[in-house]
PDB file of C-alpha atoms in Angstrom:
ATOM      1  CA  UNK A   1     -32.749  15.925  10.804  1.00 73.00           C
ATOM      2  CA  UNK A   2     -29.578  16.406  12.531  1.00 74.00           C
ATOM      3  CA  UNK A   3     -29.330  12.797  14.249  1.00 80.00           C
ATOM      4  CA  UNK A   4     -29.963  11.425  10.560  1.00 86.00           C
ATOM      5  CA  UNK A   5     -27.083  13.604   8.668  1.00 88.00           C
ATOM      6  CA  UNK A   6     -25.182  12.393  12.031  1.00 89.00           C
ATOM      7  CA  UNK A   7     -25.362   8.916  11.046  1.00 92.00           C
ATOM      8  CA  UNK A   8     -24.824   9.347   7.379  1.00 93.00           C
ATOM      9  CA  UNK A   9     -21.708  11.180   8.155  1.00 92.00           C
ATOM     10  CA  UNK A  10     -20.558   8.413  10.623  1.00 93.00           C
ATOM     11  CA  UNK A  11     -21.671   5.679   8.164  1.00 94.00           C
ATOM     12  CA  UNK A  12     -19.542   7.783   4.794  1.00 95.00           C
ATOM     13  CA  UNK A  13     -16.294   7.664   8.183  1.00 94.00           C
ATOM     14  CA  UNK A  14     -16.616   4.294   8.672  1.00 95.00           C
ATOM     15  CA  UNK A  15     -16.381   3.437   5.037  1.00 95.00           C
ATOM     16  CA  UNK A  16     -13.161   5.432   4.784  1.00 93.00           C
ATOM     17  CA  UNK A  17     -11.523   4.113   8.090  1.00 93.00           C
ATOM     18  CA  UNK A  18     -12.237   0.670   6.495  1.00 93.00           C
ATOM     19  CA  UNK A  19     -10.696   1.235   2.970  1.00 92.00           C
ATOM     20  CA  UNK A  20      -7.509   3.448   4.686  1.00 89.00           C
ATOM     21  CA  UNK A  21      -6.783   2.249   8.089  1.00 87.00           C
ATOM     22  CA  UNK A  22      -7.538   5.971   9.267  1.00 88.00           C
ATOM     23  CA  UNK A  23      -9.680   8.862   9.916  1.00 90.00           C
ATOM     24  CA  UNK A  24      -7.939  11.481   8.751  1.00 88.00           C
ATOM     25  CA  UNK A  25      -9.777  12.846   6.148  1.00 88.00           C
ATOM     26  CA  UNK A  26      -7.887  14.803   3.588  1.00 85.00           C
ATOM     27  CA  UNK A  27      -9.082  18.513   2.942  1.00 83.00           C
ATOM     28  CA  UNK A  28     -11.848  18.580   0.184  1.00 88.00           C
ATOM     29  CA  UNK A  29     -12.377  14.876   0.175  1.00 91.00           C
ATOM     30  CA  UNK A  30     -16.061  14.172  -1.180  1.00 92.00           C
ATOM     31  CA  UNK A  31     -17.330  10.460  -1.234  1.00 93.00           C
ATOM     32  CA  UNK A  32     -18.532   8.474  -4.472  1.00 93.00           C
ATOM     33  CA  UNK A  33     -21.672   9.856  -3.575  1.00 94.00           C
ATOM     34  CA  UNK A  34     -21.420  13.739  -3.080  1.00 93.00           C
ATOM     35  CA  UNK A  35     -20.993  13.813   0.825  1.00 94.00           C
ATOM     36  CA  UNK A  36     -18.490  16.381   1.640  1.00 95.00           C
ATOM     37  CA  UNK A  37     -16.814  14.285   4.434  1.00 94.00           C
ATOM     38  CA  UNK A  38     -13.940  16.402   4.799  1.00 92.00           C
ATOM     39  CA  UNK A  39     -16.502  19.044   6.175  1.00 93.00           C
ATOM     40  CA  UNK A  40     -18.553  16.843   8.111  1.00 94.00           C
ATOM     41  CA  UNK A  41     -15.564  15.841   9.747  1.00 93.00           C
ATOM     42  CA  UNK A  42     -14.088  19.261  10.523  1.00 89.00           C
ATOM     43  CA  UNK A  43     -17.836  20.235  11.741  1.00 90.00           C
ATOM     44  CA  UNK A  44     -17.131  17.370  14.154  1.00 91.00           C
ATOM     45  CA  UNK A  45     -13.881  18.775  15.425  1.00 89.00           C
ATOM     46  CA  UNK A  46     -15.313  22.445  15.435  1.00 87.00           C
ATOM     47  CA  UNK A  47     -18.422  21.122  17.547  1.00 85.00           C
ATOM     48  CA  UNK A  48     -17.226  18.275  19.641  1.00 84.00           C
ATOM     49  CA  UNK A  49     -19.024  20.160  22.680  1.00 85.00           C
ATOM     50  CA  UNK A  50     -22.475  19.320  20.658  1.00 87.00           C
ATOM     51  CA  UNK A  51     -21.329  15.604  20.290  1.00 89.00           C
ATOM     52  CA  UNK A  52     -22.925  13.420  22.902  1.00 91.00           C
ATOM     53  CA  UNK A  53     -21.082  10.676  24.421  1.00 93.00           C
ATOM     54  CA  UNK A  54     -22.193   7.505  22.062  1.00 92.00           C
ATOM     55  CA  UNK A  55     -20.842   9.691  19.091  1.00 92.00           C
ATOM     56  CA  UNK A  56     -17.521  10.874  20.556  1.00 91.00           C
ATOM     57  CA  UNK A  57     -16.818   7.202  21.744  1.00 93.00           C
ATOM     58  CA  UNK A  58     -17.621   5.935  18.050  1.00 94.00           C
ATOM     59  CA  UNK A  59     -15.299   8.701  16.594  1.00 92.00           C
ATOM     60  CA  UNK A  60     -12.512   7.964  19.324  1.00 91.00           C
ATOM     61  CA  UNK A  61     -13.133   4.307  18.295  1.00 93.00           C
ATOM     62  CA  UNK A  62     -12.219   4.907  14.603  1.00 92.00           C
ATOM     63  CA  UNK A  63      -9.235   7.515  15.840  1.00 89.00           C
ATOM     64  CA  UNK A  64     -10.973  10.336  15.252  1.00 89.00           C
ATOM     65  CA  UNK A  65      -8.066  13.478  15.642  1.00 88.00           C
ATOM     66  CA  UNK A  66      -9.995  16.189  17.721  1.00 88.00           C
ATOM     67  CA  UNK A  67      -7.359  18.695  17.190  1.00 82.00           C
ATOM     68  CA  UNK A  68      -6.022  20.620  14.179  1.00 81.00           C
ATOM     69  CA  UNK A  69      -5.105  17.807  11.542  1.00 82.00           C
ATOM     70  CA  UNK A  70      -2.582  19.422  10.292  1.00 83.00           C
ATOM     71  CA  UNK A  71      -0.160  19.430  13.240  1.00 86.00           C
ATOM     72  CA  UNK A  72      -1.211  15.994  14.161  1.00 85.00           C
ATOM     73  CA  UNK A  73       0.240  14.748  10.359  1.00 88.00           C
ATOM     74  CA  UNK A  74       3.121  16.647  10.946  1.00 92.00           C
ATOM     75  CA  UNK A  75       4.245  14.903  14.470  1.00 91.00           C
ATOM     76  CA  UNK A  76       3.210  11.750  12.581  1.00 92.00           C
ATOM     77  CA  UNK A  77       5.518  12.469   9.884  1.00 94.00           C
ATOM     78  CA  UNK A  78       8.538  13.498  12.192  1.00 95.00           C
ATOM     79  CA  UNK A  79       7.842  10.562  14.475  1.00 95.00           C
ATOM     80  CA  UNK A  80       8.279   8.597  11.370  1.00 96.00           C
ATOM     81  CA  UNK A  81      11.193  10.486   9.890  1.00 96.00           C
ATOM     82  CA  UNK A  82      13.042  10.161  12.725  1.00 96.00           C
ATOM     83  CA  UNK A  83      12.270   6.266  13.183  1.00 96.00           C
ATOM     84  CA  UNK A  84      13.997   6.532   9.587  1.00 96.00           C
ATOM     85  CA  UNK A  85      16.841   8.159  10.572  1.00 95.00           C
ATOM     86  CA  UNK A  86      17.768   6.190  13.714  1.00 95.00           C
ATOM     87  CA  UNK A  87      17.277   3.023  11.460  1.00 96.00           C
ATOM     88  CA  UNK A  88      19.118   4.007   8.455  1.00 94.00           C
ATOM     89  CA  UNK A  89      21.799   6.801   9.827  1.00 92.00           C
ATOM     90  CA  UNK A  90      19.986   9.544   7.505  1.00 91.00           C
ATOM     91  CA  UNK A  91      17.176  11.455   6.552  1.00 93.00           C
ATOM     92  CA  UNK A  92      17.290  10.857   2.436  1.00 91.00           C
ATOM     93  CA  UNK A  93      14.383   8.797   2.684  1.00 93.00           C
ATOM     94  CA  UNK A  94      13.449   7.203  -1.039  1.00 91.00           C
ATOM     95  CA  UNK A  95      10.571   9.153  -2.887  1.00 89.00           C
ATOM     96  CA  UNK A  96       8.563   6.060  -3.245  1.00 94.00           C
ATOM     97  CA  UNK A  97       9.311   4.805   0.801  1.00 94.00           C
ATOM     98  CA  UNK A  98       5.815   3.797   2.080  1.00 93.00           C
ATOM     99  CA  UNK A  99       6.133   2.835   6.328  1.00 93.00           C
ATOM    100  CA  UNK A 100       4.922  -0.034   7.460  1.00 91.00           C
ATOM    101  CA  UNK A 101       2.431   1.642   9.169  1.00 83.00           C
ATOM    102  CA  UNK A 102       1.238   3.292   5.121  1.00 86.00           C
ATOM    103  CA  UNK A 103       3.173   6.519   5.760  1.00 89.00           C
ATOM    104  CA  UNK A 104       4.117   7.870   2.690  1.00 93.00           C
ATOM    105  CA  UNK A 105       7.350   8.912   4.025  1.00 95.00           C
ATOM    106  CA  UNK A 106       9.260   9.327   0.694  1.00 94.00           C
ATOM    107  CA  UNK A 107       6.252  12.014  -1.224  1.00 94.00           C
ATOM    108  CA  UNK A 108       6.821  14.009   2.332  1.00 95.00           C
ATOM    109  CA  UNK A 109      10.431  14.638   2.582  1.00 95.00           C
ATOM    110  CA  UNK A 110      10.079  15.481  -1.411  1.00 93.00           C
ATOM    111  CA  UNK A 111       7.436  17.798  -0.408  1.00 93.00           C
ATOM    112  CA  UNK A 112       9.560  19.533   2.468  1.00 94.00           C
ATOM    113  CA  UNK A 113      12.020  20.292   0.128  1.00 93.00           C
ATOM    114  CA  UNK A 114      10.448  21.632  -2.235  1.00 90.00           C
ATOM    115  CA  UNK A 115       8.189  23.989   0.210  1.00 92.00           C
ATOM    116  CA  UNK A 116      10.538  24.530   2.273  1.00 90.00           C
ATOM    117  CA  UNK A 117      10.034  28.852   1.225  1.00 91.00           C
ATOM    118  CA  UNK A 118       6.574  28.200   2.853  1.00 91.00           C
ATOM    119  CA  UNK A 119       7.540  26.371   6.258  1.00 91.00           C
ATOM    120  CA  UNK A 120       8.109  28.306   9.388  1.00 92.00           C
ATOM    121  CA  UNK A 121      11.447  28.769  10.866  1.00 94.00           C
ATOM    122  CA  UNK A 122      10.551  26.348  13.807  1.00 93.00           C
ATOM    123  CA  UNK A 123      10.169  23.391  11.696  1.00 94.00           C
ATOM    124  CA  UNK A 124      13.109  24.236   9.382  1.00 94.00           C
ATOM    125  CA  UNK A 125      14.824  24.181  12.452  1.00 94.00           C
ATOM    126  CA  UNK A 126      13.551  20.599  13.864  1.00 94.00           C
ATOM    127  CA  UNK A 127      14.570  19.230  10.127  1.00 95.00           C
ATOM    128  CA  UNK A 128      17.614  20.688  10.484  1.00 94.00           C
ATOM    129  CA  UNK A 129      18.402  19.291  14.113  1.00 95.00           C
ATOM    130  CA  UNK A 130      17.506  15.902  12.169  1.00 94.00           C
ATOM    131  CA  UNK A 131      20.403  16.680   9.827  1.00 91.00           C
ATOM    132  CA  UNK A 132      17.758  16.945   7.160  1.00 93.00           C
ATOM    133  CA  UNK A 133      19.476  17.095   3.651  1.00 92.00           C
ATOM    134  CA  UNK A 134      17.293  19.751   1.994  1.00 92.00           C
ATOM    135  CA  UNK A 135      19.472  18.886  -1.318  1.00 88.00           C
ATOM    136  CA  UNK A 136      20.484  15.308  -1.537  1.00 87.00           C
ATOM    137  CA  UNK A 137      21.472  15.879  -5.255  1.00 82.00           C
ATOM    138  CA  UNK A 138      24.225  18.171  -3.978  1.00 84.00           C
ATOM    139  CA  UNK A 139      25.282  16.048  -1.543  1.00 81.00           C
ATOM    140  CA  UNK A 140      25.780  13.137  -3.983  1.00 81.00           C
ATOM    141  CA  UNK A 141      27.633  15.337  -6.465  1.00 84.00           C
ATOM    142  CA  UNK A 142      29.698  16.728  -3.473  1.00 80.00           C
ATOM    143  CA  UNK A 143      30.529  13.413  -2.142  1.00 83.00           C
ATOM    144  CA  UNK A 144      31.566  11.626  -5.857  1.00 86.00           C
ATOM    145  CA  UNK A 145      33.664  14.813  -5.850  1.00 84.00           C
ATOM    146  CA  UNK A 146      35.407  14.655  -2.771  1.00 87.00           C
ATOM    147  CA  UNK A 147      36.307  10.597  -4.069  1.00 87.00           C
ATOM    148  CA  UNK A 148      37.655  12.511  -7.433  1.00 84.00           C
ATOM    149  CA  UNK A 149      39.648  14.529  -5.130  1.00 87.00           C
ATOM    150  CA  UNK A 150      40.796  11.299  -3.122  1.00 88.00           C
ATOM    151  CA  UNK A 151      41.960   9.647  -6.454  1.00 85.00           C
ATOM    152  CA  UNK A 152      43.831  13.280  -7.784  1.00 86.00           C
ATOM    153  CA  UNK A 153      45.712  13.559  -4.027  1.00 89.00           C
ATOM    154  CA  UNK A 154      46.690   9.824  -4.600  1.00 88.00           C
ATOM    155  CA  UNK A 155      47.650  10.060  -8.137  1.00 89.00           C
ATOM    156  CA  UNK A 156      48.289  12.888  -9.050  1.00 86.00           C
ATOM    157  CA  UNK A 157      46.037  13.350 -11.750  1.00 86.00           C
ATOM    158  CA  UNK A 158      42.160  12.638 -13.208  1.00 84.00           C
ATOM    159  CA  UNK A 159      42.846  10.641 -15.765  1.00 86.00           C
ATOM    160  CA  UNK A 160      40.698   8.007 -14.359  1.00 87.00           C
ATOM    161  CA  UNK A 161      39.864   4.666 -16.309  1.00 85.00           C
ATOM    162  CA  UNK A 162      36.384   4.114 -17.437  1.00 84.00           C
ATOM    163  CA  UNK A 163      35.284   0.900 -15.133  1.00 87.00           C
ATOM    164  CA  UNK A 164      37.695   2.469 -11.851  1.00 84.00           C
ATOM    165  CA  UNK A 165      35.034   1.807  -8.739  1.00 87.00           C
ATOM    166  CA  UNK A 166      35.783   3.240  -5.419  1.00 84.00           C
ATOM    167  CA  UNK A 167      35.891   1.247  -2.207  1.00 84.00           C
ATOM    168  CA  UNK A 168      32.849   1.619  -1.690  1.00 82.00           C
ATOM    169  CA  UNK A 169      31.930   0.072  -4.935  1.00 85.00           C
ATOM    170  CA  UNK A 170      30.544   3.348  -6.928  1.00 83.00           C
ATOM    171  CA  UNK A 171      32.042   3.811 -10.555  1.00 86.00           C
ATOM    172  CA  UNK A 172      34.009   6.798 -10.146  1.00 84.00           C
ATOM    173  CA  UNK A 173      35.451   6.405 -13.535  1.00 85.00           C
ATOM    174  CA  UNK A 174      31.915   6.454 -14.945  1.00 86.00           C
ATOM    175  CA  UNK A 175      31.062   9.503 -13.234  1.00 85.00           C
ATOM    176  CA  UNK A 176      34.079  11.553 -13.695  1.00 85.00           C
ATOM    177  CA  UNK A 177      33.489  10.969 -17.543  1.00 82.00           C
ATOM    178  CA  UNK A 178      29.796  12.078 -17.218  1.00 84.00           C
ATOM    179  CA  UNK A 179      31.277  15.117 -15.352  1.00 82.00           C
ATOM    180  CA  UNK A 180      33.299  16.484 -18.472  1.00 80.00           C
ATOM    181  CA  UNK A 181      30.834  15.449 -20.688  1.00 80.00           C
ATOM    182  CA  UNK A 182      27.732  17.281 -18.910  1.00 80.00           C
ATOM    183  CA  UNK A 183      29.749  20.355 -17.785  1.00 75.00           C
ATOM    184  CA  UNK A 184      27.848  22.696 -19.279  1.00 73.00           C
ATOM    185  CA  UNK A 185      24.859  21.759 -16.891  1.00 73.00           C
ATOM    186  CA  UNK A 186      26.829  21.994 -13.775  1.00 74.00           C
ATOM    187  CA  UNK A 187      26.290  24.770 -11.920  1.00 76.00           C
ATOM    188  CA  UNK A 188      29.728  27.214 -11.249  1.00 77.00           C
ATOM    189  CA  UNK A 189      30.334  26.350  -8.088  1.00 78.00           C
ATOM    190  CA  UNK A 190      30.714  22.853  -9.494  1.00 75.00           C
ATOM    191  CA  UNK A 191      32.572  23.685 -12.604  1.00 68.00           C
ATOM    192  CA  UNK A 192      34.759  25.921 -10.115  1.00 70.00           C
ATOM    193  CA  UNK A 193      35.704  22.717  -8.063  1.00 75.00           C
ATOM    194  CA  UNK A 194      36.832  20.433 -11.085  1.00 72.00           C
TER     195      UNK A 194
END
């Protein structure tokens, strides 16, 4: 019956709320057992009108998201990114960074930049508005660049030694060596600039 599949859906919920700390089921997720729970929890969403009270209060008690799961992980994700960026002063989060609250910050920013094709304009834009760096391998190179520059304007040349460190404690010697030895995989803009 329809009370029964209910409760075995609730009971599959339950299980995962305990062993993740949430109810957001991912998309396709199918217990040990061969309960779709993903669908059973969309069905949910799609017929909350069909839910009586006792099993909208038991979803709500587990944090059930009524609306489109999608959106709601995305908020979550900004929330968190920019809880990131007022703490650290940037958005170049580490790819393993887990929050404390077991957001897996780091695998999203990766993700964002590399679907970033796919995203529509108004959420480029918010990542933007959080300075988002979309390339932070470009934005290292540029930076150890613009400290080769530094040392050139001061010296007149790049001649640098081997162990020279910058202020800031980053072996610029080190990298300008890597530089001429790897220039055949920089791209031309790069190549241009040395």
């Amino acid at each position: 019956s329809a009370g029964l599949f209910w409760k075995e859906g609730f009971l599959h919920l339950k299980k995962y709320y305990e062993l993740n700390g949430n109810s957001r089921v991912p998309y396709g997720h199918t217990t040990d057992d061969g309960f779709k729970l993903s669908d059973w929890s969309e069905r949910q969403r799609l017929n909350n009108v069909l839910l009586d009270k006792d099993q909208v209060d038991k979803l709500n008690e587990l944090g059930f998201v009524w609306g489109d799961l999608r959106e709601y992980d995305w908020n979550e994700k900004i929330s968190a990114l920019k809880k990131f960026l007022k703490e650290n002063g940037h958005t170049n989060v580490p790819d393993l960074y887990v929050t404390e609250d077991g957001i897996k910050l780091g695998r999203w920013v990766t993700h964002m930049r590399y679907t970033k094709d796919s995203l529509d304009q108004e959420k480029i834009d918010l990542l933007n508005s959080l300075s988002f760096d979309w390339d932070p391998s470009k934005t290292i190179w540029n930076n150890r660049y613009l400290e080769l520059k530094k040392f050139f304007e001061n010296n007149g040349h790049t001649n640098i030694h081997a162990r020279h460190k910058t202020e800031d404690g980053f072996n610029l010697g080190q990298w300008a060596g890597r530089q001429r030895i790897t220039k055949g995989l920089l791209d031309k803009k790069q190549r241009d600039k040395l």
